[in-house]
Coordinates of C-alpha atoms in Angstrom, one line a residue:
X77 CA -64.9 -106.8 85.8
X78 CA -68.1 -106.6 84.3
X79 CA -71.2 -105.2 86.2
X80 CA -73.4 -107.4 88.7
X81 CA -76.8 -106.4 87.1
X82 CA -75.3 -104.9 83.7
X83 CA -73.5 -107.9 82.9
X84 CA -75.5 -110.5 84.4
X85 CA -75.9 -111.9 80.9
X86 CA -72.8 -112.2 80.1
X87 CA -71.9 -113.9 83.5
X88 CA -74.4 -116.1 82.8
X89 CA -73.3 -117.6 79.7
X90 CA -69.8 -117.4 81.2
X91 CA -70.8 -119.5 83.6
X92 CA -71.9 -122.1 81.3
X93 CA -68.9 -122.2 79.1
X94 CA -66.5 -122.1 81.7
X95 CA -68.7 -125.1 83.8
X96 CA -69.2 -127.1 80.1
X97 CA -65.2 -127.4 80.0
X98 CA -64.6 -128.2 83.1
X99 CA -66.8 -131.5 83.3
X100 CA -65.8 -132.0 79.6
X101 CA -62.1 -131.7 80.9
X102 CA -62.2 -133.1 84.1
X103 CA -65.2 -134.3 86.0
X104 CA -65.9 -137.7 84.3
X105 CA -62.6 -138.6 83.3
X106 CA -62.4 -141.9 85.6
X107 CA -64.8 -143.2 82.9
X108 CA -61.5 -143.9 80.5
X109 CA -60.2 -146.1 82.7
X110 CA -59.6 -148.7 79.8
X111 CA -57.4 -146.1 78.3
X112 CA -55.8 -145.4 81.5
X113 CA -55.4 -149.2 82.2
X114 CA -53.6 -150.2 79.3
X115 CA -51.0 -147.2 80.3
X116 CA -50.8 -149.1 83.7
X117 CA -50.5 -152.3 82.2
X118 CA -47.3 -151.8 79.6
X119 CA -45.9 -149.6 82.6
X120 CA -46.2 -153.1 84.9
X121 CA -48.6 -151.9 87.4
X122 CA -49.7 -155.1 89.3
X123 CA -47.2 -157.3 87.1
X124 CA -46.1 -159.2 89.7
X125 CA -49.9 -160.9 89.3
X126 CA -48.7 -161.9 85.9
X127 CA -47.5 -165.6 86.2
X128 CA -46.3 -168.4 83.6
X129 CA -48.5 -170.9 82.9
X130 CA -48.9 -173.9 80.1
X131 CA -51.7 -174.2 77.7
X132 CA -53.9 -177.6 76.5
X133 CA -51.3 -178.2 73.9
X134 CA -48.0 -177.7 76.4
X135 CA -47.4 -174.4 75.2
X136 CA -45.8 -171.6 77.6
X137 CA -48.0 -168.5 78.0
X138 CA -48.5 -165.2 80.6
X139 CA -51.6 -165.5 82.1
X140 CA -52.4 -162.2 83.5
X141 CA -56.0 -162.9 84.8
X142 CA -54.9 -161.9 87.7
X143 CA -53.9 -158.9 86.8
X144 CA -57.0 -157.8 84.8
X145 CA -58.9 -158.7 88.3
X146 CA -57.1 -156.4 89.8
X147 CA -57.8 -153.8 88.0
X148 CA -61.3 -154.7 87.6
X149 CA -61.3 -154.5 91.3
X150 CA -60.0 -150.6 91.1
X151 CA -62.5 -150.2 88.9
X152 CA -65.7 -151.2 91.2
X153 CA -64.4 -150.0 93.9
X154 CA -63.9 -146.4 92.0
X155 CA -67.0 -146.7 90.4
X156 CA -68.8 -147.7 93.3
X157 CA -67.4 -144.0 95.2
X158 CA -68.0 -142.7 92.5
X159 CA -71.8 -143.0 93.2
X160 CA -71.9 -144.3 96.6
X161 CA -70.6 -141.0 98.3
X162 CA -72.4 -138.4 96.3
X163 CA -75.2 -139.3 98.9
X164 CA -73.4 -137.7 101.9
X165 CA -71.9 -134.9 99.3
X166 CA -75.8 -134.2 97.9
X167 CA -76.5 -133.6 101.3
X168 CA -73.1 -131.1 101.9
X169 CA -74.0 -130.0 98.7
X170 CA -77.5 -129.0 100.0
X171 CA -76.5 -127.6 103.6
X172 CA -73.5 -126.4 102.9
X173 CA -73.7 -124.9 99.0
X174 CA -71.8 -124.6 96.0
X175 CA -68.6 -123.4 97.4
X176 CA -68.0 -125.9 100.2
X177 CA -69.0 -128.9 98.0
X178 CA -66.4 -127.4 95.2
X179 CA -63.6 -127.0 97.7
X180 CA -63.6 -130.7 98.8
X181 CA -64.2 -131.5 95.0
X182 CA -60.7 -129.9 93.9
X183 CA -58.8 -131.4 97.0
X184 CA -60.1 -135.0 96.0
X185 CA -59.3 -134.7 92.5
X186 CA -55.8 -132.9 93.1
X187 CA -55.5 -135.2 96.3
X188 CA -56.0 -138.1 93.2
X189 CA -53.8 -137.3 90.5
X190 CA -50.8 -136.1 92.4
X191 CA -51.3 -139.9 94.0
X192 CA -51.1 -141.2 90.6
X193 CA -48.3 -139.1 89.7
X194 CA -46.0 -140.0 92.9
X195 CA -46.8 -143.6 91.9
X196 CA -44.7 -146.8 90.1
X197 CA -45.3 -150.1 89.6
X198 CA -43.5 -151.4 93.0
X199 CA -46.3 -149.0 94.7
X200 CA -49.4 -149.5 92.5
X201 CA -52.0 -150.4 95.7
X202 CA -51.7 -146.2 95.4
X203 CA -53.9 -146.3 92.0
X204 CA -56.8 -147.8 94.7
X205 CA -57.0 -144.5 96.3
X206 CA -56.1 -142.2 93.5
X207 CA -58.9 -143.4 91.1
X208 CA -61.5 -143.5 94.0
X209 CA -60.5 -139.4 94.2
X210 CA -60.2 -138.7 90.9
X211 CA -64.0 -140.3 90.7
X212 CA -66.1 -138.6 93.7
X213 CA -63.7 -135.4 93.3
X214 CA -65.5 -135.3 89.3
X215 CA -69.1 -136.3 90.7
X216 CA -68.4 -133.2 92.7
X217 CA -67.5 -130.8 90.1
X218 CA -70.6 -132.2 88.0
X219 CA -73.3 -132.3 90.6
X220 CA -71.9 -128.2 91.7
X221 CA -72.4 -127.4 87.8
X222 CA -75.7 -128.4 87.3
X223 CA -78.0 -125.7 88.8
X224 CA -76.4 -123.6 86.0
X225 CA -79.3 -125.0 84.2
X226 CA -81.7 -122.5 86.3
X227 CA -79.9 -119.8 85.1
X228 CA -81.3 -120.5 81.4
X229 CA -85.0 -121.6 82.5
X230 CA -86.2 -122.1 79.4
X231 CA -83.6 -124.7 78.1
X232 CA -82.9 -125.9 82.1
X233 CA -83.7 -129.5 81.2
X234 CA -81.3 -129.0 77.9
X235 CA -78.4 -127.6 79.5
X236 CA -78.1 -130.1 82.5
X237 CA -78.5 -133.3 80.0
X238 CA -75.6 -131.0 78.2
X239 CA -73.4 -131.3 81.4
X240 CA -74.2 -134.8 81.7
X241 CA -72.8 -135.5 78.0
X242 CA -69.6 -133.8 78.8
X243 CA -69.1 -135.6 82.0
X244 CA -69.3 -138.5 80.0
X245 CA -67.0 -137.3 77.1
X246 CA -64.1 -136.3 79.7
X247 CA -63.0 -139.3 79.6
X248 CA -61.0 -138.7 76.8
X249 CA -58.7 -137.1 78.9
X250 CA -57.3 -140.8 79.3
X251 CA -56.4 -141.3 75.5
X252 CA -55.1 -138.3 75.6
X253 CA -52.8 -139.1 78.4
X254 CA -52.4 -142.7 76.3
X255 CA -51.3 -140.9 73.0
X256 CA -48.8 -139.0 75.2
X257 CA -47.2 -141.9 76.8
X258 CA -47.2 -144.1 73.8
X259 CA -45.2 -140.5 72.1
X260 CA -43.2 -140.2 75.1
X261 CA -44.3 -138.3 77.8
X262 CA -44.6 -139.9 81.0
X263 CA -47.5 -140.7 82.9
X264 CA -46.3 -138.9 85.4
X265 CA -45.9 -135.4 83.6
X266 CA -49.7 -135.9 82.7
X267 CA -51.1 -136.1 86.1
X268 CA -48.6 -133.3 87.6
X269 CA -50.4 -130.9 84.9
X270 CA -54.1 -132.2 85.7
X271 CA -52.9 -132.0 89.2
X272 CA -52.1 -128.3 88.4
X273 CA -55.3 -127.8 86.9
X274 CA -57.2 -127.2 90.3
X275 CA -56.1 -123.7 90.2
X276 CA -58.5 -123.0 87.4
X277 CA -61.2 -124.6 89.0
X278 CA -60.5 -122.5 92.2
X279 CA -60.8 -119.3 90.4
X280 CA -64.1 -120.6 89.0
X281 CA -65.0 -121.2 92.1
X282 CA -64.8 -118.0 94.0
X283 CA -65.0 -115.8 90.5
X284 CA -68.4 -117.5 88.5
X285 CA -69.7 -119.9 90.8
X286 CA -72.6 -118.9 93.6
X287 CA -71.7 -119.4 97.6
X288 CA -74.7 -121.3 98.1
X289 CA -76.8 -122.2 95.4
X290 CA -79.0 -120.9 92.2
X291 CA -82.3 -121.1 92.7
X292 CA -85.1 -122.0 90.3
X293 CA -87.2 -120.0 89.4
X294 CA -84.6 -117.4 89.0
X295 CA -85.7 -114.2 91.4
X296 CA -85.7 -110.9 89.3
X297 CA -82.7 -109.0 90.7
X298 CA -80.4 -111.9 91.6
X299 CA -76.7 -112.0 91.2
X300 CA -74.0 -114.4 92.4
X301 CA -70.0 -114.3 92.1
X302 CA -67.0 -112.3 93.4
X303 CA -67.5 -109.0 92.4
X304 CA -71.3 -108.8 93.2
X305 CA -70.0 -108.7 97.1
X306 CA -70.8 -105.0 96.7
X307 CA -74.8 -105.7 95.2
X308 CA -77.8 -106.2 97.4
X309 CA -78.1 -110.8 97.7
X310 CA -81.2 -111.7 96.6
X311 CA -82.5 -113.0 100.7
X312 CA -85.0 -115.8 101.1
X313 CA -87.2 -113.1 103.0
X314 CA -88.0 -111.6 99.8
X315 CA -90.3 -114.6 99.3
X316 CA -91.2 -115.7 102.7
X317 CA -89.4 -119.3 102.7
X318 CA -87.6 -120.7 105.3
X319 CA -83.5 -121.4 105.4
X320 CA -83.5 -123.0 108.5
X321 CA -82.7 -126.4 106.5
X322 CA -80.1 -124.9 104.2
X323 CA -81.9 -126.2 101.1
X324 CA -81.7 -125.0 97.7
X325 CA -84.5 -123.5 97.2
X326 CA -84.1 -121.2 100.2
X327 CA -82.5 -119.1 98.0
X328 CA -85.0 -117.8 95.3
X329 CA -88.6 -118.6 94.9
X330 CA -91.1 -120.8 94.7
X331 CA -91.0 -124.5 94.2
X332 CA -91.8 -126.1 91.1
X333 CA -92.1 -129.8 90.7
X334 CA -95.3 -132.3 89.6
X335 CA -94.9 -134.1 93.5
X336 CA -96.4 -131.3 95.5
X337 CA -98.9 -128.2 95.1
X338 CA -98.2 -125.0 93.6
X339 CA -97.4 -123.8 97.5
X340 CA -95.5 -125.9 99.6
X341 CA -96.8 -123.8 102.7
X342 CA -100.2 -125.5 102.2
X343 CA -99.1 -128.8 102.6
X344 CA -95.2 -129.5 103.2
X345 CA -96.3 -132.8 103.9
X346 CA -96.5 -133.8 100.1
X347 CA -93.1 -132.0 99.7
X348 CA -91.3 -133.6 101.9
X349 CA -87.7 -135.5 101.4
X350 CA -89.0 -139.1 103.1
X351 CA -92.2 -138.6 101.1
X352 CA -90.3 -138.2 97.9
X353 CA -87.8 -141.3 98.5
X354 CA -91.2 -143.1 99.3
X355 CA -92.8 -143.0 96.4
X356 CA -93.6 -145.3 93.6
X357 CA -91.5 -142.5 90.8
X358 CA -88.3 -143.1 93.3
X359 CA -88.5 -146.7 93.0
X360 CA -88.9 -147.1 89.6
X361 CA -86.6 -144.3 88.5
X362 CA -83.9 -146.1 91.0
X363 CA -84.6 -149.7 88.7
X364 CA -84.3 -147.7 85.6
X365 CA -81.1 -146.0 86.8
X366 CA -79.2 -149.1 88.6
X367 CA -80.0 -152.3 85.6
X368 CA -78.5 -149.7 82.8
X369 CA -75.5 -148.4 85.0
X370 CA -74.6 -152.0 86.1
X371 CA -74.9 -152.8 82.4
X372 CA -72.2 -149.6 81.4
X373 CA -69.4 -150.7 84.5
X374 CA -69.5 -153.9 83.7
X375 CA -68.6 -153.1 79.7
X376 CA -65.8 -150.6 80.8
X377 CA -64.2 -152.5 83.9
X378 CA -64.1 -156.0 81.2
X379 CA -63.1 -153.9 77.9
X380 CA -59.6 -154.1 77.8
X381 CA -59.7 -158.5 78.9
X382 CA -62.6 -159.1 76.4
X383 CA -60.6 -157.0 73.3
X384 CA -57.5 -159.5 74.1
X385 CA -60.1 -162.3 74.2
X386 CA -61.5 -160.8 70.7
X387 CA -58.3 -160.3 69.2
X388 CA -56.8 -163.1 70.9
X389 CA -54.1 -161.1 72.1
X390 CA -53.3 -159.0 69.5
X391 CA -51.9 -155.7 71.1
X392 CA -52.1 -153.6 68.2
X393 CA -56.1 -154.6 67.3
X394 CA -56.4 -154.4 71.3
X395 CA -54.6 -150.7 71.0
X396 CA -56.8 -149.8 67.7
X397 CA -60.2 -151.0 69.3
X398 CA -59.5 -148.9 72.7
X399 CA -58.4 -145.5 71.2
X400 CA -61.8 -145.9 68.9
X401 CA -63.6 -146.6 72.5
X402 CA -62.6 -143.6 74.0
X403 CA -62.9 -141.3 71.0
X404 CA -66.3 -142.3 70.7
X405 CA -66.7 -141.2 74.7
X406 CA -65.9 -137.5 73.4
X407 CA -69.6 -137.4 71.6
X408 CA -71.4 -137.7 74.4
X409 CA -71.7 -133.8 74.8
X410 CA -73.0 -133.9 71.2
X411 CA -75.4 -136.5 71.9
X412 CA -76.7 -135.6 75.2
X413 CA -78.6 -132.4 74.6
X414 CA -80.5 -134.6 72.2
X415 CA -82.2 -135.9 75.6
X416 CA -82.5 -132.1 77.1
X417 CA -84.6 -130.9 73.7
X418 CA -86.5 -134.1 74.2
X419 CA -87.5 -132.9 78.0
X420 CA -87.8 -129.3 76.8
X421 CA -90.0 -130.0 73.5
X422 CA -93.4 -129.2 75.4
X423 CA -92.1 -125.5 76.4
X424 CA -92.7 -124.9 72.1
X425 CA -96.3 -126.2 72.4
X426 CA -99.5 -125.5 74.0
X427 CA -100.9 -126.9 77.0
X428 CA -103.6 -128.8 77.1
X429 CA -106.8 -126.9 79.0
X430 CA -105.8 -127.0 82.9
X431 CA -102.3 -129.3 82.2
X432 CA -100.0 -127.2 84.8
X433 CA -96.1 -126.7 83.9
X434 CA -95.2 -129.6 86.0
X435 CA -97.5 -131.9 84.6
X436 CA -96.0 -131.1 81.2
X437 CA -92.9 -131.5 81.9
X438 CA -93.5 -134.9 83.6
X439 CA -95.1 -135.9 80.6
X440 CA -92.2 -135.1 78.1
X441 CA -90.1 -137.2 80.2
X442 CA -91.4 -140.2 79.1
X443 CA -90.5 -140.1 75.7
X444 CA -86.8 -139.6 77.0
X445 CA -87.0 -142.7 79.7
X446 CA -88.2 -145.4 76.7
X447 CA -85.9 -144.0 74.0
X448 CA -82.9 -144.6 77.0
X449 CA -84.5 -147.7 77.9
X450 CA -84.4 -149.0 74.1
X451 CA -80.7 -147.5 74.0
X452 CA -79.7 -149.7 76.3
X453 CA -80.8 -153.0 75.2
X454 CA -79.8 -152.4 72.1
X455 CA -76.0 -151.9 73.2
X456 CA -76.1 -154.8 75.6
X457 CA -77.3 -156.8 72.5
X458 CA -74.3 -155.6 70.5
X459 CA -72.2 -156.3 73.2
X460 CA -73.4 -159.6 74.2
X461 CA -72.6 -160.6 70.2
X462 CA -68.7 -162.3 69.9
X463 CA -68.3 -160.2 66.6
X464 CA -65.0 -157.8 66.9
X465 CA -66.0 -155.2 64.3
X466 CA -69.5 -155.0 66.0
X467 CA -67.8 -153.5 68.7
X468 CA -67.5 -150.4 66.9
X469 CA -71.2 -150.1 67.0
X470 CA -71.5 -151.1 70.8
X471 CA -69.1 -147.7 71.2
X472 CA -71.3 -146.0 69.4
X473 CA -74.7 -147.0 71.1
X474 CA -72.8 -147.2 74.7
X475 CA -71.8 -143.9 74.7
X476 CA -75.4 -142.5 73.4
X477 CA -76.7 -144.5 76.0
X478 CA -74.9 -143.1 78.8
X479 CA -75.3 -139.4 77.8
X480 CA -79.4 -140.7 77.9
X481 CA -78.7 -142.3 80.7
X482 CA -77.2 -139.9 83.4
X483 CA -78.2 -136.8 81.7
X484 CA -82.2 -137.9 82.1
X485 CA -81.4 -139.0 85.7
X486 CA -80.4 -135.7 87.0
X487 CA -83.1 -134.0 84.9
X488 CA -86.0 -136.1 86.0
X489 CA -85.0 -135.5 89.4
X490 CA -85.6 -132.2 88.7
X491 CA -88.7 -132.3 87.2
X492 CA -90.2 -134.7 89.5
X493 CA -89.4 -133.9 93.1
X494 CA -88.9 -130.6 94.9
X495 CA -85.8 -128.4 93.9
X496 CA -85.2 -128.3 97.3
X497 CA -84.2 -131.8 97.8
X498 CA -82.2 -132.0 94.5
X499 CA -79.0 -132.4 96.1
X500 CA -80.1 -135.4 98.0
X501 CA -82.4 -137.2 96.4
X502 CA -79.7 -137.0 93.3
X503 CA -76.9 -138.0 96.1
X504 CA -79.3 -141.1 97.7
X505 CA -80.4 -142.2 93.7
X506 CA -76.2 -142.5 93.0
X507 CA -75.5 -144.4 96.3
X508 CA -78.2 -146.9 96.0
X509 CA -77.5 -147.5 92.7
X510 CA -73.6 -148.1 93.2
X511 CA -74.8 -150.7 96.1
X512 CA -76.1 -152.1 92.5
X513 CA -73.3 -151.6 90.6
X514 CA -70.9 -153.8 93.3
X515 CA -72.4 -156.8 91.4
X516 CA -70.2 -156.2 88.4
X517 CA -67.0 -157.3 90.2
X518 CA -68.7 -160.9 91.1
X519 CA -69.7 -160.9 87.6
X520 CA -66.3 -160.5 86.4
X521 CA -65.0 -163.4 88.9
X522 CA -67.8 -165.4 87.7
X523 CA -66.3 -164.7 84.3
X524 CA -62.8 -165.5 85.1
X525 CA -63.9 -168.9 86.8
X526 CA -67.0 -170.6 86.5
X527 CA -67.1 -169.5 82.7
X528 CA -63.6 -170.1 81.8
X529 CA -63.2 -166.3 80.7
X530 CA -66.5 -166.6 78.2
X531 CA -68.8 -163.6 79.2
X532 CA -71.9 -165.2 77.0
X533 CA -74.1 -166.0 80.0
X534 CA -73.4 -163.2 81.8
X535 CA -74.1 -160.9 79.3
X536 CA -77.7 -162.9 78.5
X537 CA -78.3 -162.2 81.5
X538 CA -78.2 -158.5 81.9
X539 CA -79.6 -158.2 78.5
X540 CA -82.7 -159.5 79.9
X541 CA -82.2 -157.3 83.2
X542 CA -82.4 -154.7 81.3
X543 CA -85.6 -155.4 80.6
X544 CA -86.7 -154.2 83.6
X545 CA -86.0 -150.4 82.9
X546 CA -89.2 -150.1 80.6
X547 CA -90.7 -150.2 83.8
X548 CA -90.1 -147.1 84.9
X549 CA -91.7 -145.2 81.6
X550 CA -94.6 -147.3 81.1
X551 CA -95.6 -146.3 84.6
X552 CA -94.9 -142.1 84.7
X553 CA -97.0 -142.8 81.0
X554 CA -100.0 -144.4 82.8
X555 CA -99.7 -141.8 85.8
X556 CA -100.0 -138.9 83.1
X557 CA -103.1 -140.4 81.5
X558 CA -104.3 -140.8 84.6
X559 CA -104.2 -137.0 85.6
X560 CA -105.1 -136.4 82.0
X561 CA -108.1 -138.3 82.0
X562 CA -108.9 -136.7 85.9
X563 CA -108.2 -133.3 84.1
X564 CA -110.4 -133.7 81.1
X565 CA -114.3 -133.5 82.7
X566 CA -113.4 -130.0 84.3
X567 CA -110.9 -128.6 82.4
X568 CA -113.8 -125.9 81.3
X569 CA -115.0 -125.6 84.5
X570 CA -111.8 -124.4 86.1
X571 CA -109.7 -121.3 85.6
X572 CA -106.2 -122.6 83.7
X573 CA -104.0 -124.4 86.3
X574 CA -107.0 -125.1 88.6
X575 CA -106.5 -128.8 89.1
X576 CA -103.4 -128.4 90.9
X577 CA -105.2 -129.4 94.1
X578 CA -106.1 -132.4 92.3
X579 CA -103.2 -133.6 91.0
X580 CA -101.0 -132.8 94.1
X581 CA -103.7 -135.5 95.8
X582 CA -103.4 -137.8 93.2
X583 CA -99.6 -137.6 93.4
X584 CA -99.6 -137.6 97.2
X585 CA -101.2 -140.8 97.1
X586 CA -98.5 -142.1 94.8
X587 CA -95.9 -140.8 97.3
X588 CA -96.7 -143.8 99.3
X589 CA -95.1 -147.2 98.6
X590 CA -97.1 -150.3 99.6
X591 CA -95.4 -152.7 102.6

């Protein structure tokens, strides 16, 4: 093995090679669920739902509606985990570190695919379960690989939009387990090899991964891993701050985020976790996040049912249009760094006089919220169109979209709020939003029945929904001008930085949300 400080480097970029293929392997792979579901369907998972009925013109037909609500239902109720629970793991995550949360990760996911392995048609109720794992275990693995970011300061913003994108591109891992079904290899032979998988992850875990967390700013000296058991730990005493709470940033340095001053021990008030959920930024950001991800489950869970309705049954065109889907999923890690370089752009330029980091970095983030904003209307516009080879486009723009989407969450998150509180202010952000997200199952019904299977009005109306999400970066624009404008009649007056004590009371006072 390689030395502690002497190949810290190297362990470092380790570290993010090894972390980028396991969420581009693993970790978001539940999102290929159309993939996965037209396995399940020609295998006869829920068939018994499929039932012979007689058209307007007295022809004899399947209707499988039934069916396709079931599996819709797997769907929310996955996706819905999926989210829902990274609230109380942000919070194990936090207390507990990067070890524990990783161990409950790989016995979910293994837990998950060996359920989906041991499974047939006659006992398909077990693919309720097994997604549900397979989801929160990969939220896990994600959420434990993103403070790699702080190992690469510099490029922090970059690399955790980067882990985003391959979350999002794992789920290719369903087409893949398609292709090898439709070639011959069971379904069952796939998931007994992902199932096998976890010892990999294991080894990452106790071999490259920290016990508790990587802090930001990096301390000079620190060192993580298996064989640095013999090293001096880098020890929150050696900057004064408190562990009592198990937070994240017990472990290395100073805070650094736009919501409080440059030293939390002058005014923890302004840093803390309620007063961060209570803020205007929270709100908005949680709008921004919950109208575009509703949009995405919605598209996913109905893919497979609205290509049949396209193609009007055609299982070939259906097959075609599903394997283009989830190739187009594998560019989200090329797409989503696009997002980080955006966030990072200001770290090439100069500061205006007295603009602090965190105020920089707050104001690069806007650029990133509109452009993912405009993504998404523009998809749900494509989508909303009746036009099969449009679809290709709505790929296209839906998987750009979500490598915008998730990749900014989790980086604005850590640009605006204490590092501290990452863990659960990313964890309560996912579970309000999947509260959100349940609405995409009544939409479906609504669909199904009140629609006669036409998704039109449904789709008009979470194309204006959407909406909504410019919101959230018209507001963090007007609160930078703000501070700029605050800034700009003593910027010579003050030594560079000074106006920190300003702009922590400016952003104090937007900490509070009106009753």
């Amino acid at each position: 093995m390689f030395g502690c400080l002497g190949g810290a480097r190297v362990r470092s970029w380790l570290t993010l090679a090894s972390g980028l293929v396991e969420c581009l392997g693993f970790a978001g792979a539940v999102f290929g669920w159309a993939s996965l579901m037209f396995v399940l369907k020609s295998e006869g998972y829920f068939g018994h739902l499929c039932v012979n009925a007689t058209g307007p013109n007295g022809t004899q037909y399947t209707d499988c509606s039934g069916q396709d609500e079931r599996f819709s239902l797997v769907f929310t109720i996955a996706s819905f985990m999926n989210n829902f629970l990274t609230l109380p793991n942000g919070f194990l995550f936090d207390r507990f570190g990067t070890m524990a949360a990783r161990l409950l990760g790989i016995s979910l996911y293994s837990t998950g695919t060996l359920l989906i392995a041991f499974s047939h048609p006659e006992t398909s109720i077990l693919i309720f379960p097994a997604l549900s794992f397979i989801a929160v275990g990969g939220i896990l693995l994600l959420v434990t690989n993103m403070q790699v970011g702080n190992l690469f300061g510099a490029h922090r913003s970059t690399i955790i939009t980067l882990y985003n994108g391959a979350f999002d591109s794992s789920s290719i891992i369903f087409l893949i387990v398609k292709v090898l079904s439709e070639g011959g290899i069971s379904l069952h032979y796939s998931f007994f090899f992902l199932s096998a998988c976890s010892v990999i992850h294991l080894m990452r875990t106790f071999i490259l991964m920290p016990k508790k967390h990587i802090p930001y700013p990096l301390p000079e000296g620190y060192t993580y891993g298996m064989s640095c058991g013999q090293s001096r730990p880098y020890s929150p005493e050696q900057t004064g701050t408190d562990d009592s709470k198990g937070s994240m940033q017990a472990e290395g340095g100073t805070e650094s985020a736009p919501f409080h001053p440059g030293s939390s021990q002058q005014d923890p008030q302004t840093a803390s976790f309620m007063r961060s959920v209570l803020s205007w930024f929270f709100l908005w950001h949680l709008v921004w996040l919950s109208v575009m991800q509703l949009r995405h489950y919605l598209f996913i869970g109905t893919l497979n049912p609205m290509l049949t309705r396209l193609t009007k049954g055609d299982p070939v065109l259906v097959s075609r249009y599903t394997n283009a889907f989830a190739i187009t999923q594998l560019c989200g890690v090329l797409c989503a760094p696009w997002n980080g370089l955006i966030m990072d752009r200001h770290k090439r330029k100069r500061r205006a006089p007295g603009e602090t980091e965190e105020e920089a970095d707050l104001r690069s983030a806007v650029l990133s919220l509109f452009l993912t904003a405009l993504q998404c209307l523009l998809f749900s516009l494509c989508a909303t169109t009746a036009i099969l080879p449009l679809q290709y486009l709505s790929f296209v723009l839906q998987v750009l979209n979500r490598s915008f989407l998730y990749g900014g969450n989790a980086a604005f998150l850590s640009i605006a709020f204490p590092a501290r509180h990452f863990g659960k202010l990313y964890g309560l952000m996912m579970a309000l939003s999947a509260i959100v997200s349940l609405l995409q199952y009544p939409c479906f019904s609504l669909v199904k029945g009140a629609f006669g299977g036409d998704p039109l009005y449904i789709n008009i109306a979470l194309t204006i929904l959407s909406l909504t999400a410019f919101i959230h970066p018209l507001y963090v624009y007007i609160h930078c001008r703000r501070l700029a404008n605050r800034r700009r009649p003593t910027a010579e007056a003050e030594p560079k930085g000074g106006s920190a004590r300003s702009i922590s009371a400016d952003l104090s006072q937007d900490a509070r949300v009106s009753s």
